[in-house]
Short mmCIF file of C-alpha atoms and ligand atoms in Angstrom, two decimals:
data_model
loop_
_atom_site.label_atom_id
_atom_site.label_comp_id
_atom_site.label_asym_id
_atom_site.label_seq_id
_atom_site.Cartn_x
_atom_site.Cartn_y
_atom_site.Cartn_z
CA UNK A 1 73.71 103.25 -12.86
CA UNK A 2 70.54 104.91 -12.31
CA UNK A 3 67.45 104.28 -13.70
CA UNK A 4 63.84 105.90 -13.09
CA UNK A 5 59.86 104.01 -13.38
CA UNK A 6 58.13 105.42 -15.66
CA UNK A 7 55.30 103.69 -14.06
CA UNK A 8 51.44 104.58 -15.49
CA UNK A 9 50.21 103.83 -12.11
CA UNK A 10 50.08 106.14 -9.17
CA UNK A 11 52.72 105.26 -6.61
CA UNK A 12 51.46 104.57 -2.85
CA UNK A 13 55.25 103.91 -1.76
CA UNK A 14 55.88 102.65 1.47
CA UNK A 15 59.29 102.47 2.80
CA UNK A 16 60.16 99.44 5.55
CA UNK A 17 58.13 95.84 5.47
CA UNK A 18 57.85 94.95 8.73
CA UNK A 19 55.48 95.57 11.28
CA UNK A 20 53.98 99.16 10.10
CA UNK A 21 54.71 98.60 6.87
CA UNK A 22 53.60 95.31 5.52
CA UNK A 23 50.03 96.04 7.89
CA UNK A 24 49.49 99.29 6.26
CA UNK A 25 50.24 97.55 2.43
CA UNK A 26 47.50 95.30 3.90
CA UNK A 27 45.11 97.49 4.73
CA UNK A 28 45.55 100.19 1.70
CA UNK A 29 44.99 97.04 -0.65
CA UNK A 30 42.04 95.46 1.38
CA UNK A 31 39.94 98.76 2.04
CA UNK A 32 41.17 101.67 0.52
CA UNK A 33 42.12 100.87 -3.41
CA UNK A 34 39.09 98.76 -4.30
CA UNK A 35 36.76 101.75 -3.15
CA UNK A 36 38.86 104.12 -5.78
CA UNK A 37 37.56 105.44 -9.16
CA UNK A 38 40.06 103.46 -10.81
CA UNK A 39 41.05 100.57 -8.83
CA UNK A 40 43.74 99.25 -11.82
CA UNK A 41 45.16 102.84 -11.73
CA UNK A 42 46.91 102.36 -8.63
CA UNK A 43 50.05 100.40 -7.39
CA UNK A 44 51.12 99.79 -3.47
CA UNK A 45 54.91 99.81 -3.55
CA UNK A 46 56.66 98.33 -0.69
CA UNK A 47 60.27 99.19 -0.81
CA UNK A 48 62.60 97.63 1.68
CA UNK A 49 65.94 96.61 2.90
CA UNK A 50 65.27 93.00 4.20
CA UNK A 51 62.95 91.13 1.93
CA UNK A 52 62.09 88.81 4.82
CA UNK A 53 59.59 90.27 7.66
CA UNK A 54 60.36 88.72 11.05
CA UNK A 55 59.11 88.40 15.06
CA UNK A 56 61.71 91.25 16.17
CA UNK A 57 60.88 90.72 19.65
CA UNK A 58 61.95 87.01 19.48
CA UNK A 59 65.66 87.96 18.97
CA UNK A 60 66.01 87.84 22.88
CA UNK A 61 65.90 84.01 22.39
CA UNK A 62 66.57 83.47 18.48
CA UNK A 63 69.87 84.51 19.00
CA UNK A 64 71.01 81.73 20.96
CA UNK A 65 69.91 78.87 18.27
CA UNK A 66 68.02 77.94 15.25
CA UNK A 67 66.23 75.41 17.56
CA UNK A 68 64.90 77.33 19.90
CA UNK A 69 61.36 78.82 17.21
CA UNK A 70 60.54 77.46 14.24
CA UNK A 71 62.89 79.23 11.23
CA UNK A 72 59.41 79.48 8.77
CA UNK A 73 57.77 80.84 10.83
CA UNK A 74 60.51 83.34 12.58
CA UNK A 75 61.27 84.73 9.11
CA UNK A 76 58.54 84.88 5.68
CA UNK A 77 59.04 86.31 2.22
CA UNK A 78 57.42 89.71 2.04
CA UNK A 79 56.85 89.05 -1.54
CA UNK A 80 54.37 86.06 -0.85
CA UNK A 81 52.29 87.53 2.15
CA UNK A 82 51.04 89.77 -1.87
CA UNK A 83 50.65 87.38 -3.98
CA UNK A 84 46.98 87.15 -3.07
CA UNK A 85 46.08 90.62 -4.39
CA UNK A 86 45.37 91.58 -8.09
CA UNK A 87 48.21 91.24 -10.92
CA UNK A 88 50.08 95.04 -10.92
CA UNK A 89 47.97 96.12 -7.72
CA UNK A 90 51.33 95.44 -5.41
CA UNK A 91 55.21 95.46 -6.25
CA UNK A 92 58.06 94.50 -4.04
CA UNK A 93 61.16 96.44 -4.26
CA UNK A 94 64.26 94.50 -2.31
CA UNK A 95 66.17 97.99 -1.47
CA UNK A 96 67.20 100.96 1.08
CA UNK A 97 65.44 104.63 0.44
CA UNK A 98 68.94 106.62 -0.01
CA UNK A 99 66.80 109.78 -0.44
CA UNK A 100 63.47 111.55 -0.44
CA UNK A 101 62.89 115.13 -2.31
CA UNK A 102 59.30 115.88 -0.78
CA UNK A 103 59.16 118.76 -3.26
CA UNK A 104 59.39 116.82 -6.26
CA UNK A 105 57.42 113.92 -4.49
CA UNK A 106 60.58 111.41 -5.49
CA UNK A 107 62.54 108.26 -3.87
CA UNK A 108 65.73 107.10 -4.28
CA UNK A 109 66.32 103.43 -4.03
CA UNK A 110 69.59 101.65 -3.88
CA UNK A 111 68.55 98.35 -5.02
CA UNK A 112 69.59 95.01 -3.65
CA UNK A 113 71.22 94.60 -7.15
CA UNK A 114 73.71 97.73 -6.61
CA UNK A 115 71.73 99.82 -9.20
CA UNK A 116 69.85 102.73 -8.45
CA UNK A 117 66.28 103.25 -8.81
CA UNK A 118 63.77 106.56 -8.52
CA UNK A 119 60.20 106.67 -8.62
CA UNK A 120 57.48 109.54 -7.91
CA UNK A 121 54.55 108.98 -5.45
CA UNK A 122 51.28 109.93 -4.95
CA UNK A 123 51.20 108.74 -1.28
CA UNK A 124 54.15 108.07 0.68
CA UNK A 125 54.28 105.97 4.25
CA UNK A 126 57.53 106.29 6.19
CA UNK A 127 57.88 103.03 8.39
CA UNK A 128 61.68 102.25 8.26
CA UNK A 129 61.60 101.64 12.20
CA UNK A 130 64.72 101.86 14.15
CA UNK A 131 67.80 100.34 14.54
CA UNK A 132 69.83 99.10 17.96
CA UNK A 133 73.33 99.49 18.03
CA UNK A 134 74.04 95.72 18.37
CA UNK A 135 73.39 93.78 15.18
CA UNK A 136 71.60 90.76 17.10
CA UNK A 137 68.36 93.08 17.61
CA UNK A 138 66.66 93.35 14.08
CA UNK A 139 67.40 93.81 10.67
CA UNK A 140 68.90 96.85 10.97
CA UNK A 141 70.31 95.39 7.20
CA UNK A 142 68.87 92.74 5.84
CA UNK A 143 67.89 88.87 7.27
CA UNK A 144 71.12 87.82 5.84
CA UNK A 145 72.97 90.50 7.89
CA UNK A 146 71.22 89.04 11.16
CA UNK A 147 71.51 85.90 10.56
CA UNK A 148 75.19 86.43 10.04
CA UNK A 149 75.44 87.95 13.29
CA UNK A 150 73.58 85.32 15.25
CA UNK A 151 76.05 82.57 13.93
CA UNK A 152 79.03 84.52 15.19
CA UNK A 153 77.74 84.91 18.31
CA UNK A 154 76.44 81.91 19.08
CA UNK A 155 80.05 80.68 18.41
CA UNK A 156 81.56 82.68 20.57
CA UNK A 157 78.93 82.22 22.99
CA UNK A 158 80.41 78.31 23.69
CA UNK A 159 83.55 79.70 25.26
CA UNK A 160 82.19 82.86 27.10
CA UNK A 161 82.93 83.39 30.80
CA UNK A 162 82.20 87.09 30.84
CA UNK A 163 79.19 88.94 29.33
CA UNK A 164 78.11 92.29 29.80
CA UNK A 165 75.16 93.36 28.38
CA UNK A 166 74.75 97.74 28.70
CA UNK A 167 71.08 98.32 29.13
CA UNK A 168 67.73 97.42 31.47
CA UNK A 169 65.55 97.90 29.09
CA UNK A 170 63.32 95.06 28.05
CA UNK A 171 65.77 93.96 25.04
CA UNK A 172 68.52 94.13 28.04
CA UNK A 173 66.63 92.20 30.45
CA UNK A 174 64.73 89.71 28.19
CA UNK A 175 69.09 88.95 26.95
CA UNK A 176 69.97 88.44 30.17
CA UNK A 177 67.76 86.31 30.78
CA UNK A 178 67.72 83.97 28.04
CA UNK A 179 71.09 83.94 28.34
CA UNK A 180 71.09 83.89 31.83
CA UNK A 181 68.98 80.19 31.57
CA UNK A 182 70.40 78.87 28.68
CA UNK A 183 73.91 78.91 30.43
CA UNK A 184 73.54 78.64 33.93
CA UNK A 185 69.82 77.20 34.10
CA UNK A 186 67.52 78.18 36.85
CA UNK A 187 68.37 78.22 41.32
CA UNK A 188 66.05 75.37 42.79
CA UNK A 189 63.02 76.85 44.12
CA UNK A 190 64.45 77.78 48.00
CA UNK A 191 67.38 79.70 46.18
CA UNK A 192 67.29 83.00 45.70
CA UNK A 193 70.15 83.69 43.26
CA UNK A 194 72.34 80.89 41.75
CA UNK A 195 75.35 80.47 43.49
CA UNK A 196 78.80 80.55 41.02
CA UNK A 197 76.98 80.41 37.60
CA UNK A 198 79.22 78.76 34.82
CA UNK A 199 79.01 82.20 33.33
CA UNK A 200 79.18 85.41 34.80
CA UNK A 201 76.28 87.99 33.33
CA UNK A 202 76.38 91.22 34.07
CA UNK A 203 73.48 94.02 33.32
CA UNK A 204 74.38 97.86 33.63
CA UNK A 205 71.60 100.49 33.53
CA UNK A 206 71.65 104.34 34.04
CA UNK A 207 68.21 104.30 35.80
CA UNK A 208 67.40 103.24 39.32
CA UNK A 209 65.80 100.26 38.37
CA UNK A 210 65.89 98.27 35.52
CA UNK A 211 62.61 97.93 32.97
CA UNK A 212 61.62 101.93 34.01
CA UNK A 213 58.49 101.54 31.80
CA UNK A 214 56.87 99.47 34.49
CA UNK A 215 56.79 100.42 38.69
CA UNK A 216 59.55 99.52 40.77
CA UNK A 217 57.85 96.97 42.43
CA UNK A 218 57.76 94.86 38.84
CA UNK A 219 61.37 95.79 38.22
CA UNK A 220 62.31 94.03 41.63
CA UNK A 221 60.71 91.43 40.67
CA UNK A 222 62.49 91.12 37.40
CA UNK A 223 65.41 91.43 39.10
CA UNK A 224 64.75 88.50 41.51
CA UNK A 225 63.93 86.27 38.39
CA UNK A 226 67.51 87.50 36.73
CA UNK A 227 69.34 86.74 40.01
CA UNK A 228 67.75 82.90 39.82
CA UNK A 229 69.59 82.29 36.40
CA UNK A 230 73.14 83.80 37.51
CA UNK A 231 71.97 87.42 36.27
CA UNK A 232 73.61 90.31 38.45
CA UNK A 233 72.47 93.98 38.07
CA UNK A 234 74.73 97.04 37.97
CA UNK A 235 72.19 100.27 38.63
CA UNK A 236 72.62 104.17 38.87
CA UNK A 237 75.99 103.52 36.65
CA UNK A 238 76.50 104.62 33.48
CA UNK A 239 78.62 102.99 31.11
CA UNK A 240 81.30 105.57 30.01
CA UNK A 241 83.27 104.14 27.32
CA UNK A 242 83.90 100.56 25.65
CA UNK A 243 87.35 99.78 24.16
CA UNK A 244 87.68 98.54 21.37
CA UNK A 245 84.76 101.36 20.91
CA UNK A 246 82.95 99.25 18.64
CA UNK A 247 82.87 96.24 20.63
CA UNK A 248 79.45 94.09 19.83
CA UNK A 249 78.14 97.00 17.52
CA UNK A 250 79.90 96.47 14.16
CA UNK A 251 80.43 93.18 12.15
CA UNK A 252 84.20 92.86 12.76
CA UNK A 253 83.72 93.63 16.74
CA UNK A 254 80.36 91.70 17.48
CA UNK A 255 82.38 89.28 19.42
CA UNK A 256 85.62 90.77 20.73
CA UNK A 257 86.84 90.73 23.84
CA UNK A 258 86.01 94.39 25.43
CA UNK A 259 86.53 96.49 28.45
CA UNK A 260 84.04 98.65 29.93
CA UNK A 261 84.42 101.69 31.32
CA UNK A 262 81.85 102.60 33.99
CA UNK A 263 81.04 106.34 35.15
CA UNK A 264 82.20 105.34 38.67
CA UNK A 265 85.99 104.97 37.91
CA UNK A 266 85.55 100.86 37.87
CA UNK A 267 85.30 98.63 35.01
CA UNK A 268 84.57 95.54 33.47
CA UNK A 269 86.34 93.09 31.36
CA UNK A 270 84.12 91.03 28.82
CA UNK A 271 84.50 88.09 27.16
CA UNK A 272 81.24 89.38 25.02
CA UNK A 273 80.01 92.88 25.14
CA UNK A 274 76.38 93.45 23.92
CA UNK A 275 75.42 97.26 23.77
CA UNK A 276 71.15 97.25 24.08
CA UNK A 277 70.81 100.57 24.83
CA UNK A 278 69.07 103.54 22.74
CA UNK A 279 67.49 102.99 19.14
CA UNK A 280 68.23 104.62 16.11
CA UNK A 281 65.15 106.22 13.80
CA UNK A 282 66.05 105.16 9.86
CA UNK A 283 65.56 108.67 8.72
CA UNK A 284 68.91 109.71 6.96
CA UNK A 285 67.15 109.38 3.52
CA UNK A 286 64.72 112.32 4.87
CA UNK A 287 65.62 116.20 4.89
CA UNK A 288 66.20 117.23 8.41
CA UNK A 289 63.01 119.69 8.69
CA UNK A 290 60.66 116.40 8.23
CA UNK A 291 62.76 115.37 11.35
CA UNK A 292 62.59 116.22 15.48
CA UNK A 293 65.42 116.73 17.39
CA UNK A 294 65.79 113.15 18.72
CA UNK A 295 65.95 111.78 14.80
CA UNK A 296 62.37 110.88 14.30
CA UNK A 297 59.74 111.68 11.51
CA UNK A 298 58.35 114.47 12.99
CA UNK A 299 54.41 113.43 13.15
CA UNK A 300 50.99 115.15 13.56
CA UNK A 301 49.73 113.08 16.81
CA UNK A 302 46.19 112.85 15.38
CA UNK A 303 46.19 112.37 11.83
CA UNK A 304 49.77 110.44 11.25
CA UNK A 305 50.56 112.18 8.85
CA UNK A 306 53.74 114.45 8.25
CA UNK A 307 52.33 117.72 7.73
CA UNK A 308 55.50 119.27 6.55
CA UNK A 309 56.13 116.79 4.07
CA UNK A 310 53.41 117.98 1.67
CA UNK A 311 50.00 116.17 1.12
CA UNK A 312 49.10 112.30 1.23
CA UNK A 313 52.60 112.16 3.70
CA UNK A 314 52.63 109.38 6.46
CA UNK A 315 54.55 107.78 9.13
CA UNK A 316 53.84 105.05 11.98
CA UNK A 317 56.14 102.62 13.85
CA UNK A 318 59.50 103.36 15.51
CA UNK A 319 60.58 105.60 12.72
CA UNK A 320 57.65 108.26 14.11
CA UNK A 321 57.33 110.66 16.75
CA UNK A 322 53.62 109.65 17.34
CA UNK A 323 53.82 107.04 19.88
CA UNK A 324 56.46 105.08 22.03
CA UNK A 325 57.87 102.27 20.17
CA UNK A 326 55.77 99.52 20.90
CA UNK A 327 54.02 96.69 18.70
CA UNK A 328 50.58 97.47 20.31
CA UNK A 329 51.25 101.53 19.34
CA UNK A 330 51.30 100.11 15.60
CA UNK A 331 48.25 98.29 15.86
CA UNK A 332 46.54 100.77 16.60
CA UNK A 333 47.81 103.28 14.49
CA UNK A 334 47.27 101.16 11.10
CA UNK A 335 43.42 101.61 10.97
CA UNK A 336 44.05 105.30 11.20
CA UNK A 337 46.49 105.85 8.64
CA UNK A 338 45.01 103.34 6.51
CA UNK A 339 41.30 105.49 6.93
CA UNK A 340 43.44 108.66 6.45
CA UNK A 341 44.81 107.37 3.03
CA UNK A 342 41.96 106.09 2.00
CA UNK A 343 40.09 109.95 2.36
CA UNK A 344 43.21 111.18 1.08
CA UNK A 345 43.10 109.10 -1.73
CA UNK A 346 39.30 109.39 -2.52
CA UNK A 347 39.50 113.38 -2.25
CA UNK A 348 42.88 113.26 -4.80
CA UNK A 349 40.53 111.56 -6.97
CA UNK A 350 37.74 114.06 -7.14
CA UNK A 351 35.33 112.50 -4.51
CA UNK A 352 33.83 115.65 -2.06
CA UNK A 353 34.34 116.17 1.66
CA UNK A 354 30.18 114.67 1.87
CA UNK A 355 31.30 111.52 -0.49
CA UNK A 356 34.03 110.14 1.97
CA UNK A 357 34.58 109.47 5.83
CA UNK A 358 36.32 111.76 8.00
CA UNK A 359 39.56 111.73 9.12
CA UNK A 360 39.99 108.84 12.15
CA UNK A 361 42.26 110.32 14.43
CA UNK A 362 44.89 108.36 16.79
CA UNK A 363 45.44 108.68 20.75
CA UNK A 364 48.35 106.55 22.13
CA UNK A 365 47.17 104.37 24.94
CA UNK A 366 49.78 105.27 27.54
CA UNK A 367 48.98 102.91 30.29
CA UNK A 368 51.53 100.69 31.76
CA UNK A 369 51.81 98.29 29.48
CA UNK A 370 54.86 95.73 28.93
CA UNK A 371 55.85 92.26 29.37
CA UNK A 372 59.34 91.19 29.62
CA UNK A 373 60.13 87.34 30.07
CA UNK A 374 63.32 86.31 31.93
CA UNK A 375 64.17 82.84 30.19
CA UNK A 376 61.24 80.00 29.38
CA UNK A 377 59.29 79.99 32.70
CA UNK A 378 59.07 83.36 34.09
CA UNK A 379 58.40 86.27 33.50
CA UNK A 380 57.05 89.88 34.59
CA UNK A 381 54.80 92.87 32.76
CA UNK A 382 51.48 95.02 33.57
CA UNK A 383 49.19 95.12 30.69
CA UNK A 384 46.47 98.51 30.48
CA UNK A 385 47.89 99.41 34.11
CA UNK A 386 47.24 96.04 35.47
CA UNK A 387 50.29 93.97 36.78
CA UNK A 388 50.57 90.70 35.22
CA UNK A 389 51.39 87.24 37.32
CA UNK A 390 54.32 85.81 35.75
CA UNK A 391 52.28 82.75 34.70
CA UNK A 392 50.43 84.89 32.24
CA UNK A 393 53.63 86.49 31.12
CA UNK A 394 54.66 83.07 30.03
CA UNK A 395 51.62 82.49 28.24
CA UNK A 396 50.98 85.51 26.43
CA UNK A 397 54.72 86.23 25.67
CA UNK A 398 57.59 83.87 26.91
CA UNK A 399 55.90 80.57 25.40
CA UNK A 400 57.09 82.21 22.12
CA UNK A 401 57.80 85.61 22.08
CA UNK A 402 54.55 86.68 20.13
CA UNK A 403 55.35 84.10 17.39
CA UNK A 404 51.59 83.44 17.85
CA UNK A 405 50.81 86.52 16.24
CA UNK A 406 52.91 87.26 13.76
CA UNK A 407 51.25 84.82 10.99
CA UNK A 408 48.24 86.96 11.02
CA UNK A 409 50.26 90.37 10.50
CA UNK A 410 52.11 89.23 7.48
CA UNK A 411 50.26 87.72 5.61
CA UNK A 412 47.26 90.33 5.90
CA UNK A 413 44.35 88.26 7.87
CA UNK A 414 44.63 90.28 10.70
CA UNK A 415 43.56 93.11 8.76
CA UNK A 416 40.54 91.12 6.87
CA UNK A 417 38.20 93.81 8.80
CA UNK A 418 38.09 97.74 8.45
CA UNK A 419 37.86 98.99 11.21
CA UNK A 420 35.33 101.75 11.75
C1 LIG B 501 64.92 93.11 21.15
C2 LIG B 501 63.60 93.78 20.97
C3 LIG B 501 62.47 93.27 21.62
C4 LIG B 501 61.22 93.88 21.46
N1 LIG B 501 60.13 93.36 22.10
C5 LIG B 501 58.94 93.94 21.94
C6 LIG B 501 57.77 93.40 22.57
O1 LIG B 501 57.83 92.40 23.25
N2 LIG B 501 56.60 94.02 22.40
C7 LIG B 501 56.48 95.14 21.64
O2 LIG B 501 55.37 95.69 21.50
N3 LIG B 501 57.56 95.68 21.00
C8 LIG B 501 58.77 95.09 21.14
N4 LIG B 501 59.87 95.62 20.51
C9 LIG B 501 59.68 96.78 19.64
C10 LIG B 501 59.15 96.31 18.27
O3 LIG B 501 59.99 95.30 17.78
C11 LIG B 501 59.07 97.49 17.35
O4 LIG B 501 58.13 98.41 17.89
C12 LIG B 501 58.67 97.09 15.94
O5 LIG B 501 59.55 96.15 15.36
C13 LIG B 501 58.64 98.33 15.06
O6 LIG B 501 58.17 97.99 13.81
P1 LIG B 501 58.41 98.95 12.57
O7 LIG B 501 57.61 98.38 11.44
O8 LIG B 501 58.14 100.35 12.96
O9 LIG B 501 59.96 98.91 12.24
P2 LIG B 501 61.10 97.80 12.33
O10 LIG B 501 60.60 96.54 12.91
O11 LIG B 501 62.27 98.49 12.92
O12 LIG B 501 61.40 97.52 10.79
C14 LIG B 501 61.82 98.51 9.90
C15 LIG B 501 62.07 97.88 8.53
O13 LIG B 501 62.46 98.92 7.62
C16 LIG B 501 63.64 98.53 6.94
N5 LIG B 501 64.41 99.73 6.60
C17 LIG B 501 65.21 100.47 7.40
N6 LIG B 501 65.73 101.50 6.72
C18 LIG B 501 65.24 101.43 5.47
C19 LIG B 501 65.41 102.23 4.29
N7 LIG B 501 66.19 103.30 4.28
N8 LIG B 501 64.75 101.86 3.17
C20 LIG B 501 63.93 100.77 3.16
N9 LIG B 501 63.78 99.97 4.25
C21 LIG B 501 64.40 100.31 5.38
C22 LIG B 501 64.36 97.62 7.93
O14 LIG B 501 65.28 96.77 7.28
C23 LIG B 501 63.19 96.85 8.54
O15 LIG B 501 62.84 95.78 7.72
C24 LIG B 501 61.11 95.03 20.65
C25 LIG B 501 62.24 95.55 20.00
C26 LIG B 501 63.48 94.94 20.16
C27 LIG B 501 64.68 95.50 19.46
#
């Protein structure tokens, strides 16, 4: 069944509450819709398959137990982080964007409920992210969908002798590691590697090193630190084919046995197969000219907005072609787009070019910049271009995989300040 909203207020619709999503709610209600003509004629509508935001980067370590972060703080109620704001001034909508006519300015929701839902915006933000082919990595569904995942893999996890994670990224490496120390625990401090680890983990990566966002030099590193917990690296090999072909990617294969097929005629046999390679953009509910050839919304660099998609037309995060996906990349880019709304928003209204600030324009900061722990002591990463000691790793990132920061995201605080 299908319904529409006949809603009096002007849509701002924003589609995904997580990172890029719940910020820019944030900011649109903080700075941009009390400055309007008619602040009650406005409504910011977050629509969204999860209705839980979470620390994505924590899954490295989440996955292996409830214990190891706090489950409040992992995971909050998008809902609540609003309730501060005026009655009518926000709405929650618990379901996936099926479909966007950018003509007619419409979206189609399929609701958590099953029904359907369609309502017309005035401003649209597209911030659906990505999604990893393994289900441990996100909520490529919803929180129930991940959590589901995590408990079938930690039970499989208890009898394990084989895994092979495909990947050296840093949601490869940062697996491996966790793993790595959670089943094998750390060499002594003379050892190099650790010698017959209960559990035999295996990384595979394409590339000639594994992390290839920072310098070789930190990827040998890492690689030292993964040999210390029983982690061994497979490099310049490509994995070729899995079989079953779904192994560790869909619900009824996340823990099967699988064989891997590598592109130099060997292969591997695994007890648990986790693919971390490649993310998806959430774009199917967008028509394929919004779109560039790799799958993402197809982004003016400066402005964030999608200038094929007709006016007031955003998108930041994972889902967009404007920056590399990267939690930092959003930060910045949430002042922007939340400036650019607000002009947007002011000139829709009637306000003149002289009446309202011009448009803030974005420049991804492309210096080296990522840290990667491997398990709870060590870790490696370059921050602005500078390398990192793996001390401050740990205490920027591997204490708690940026739980730290999270609070202040959701629930708005961080965004108490316009920028200027
Ligand atoms: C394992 C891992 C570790 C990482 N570690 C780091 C790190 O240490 N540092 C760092 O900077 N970055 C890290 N990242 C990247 C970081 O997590 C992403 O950049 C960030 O989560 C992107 O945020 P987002 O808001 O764009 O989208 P996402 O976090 O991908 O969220 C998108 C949201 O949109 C929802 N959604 C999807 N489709 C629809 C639809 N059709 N309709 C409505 N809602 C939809 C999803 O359910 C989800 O809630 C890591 C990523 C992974 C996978």
């Amino acid at each position: 069944m299908s319904e529409s909203t006949p809603s009096s207020r002007k849509n701002i619709v924003i589609l995904g509450g997580s990172y890029a999503g719940i910020s820019v709610a944030h900011y649109v209600l903080k700075h941009a819709i009390p400055t309007l003509p008619q602040t009650e004629a406005y409504q910011v509508v977050i629509i969204s398959s999860a209705s839980e935001a979470m620390c994505r980067p924590a899954c490295p370590r989440a996955l292996i137990s409830d214990d190891m972060f706090p489950q409040e703080k992992l995971f909050v109620s998008i809902p609540k982080q609003f309730e501060q704001y005026p009655e009518g001034s926000f709405r929650f909508v618990h379901g996936s964007a099926t479909a966007v006519d950018h003509d007619q300015r419409m979206v189609t929701v399929r609701l958590e409920a099953g029904k359907t839902e369609t309502l017309k915006y005035h401003t649209l933000v597209v911030a659906t992210g990505a999604s990893t082919p393994s289900p441990l990595f996100g909520l490529n569904r919803d929180e129930a969908f991940l959590k589901e995942a995590w408990v079938e893999f930690r039970s499989s996890l208890a009898t394990a002798k084989r895994i092979v994670i495909a990947g050296g990224g840093p949601a490869g490496v940062e697996t491996a590691g966790e793993l790595g120390e959670y089943l094998n625990g750390r060499a002594g401090f003379l050892s190099s590697q650790l010698d017959n680890p209960k559990v035999s983990i295996t990384v595979v990566t394409a590339g000639s090193n594994i992390l290839p966002a920072l310098r070789p030099s930190i990827a040998k590193t890492a690689e030292q630190y993964l040999a210390k917990v029983g982690v061994t690296v497979i490099k310049n090999t490509r994995v070729k084919g899995v079989s079953p072909p779904n192994a560790g990617a869909d619900s009824s294969n996340l823990t099967t046995g699988a064989t891997i097929a590598l592109d130099d005629g060997s292969s591997l046999e695994a007890d648990l197969f986790i693919p971390a390679t490649g993310m998806t953009p959430n774009t199917s509910f967008l028509s394929q000219i919004l779109l560039t050839s790799t799958g993402q919304v197809n982004t003016n660099l400066s402005t964030l907005r999608v200038d094929a998609a007709g006016p007031r037309v955003y998108a930041l995060g994972d889902v967009s072609s404007s920056a590399r996906p990267a939690v930092h990349n959003i930060l910045a880019a949430v002042p922007v787009v939340g400036a650019n709304i607000k002009r947007d928003l002011l000139l829709a209204a009637g306000k003149s070019e002289s009446e309202v600030n011009v448009e803030k324009l974005f420049k991804e900061d492309k210096r080296e910049t990522q840290m990667v722990p491997i398990g709870k002591s060590k870790g490696v990463g370059a921050a602005m271009g500078w390398k990192l000691p793996s001390w401050m790793v740990w205490a920027i990132k591997g204490r708690d995989y940026w739980l730290w920061t999270t609070g202040g995201l959701w629930s708005g605080k961080q965004w108490a300040k316009e920028s200027k």
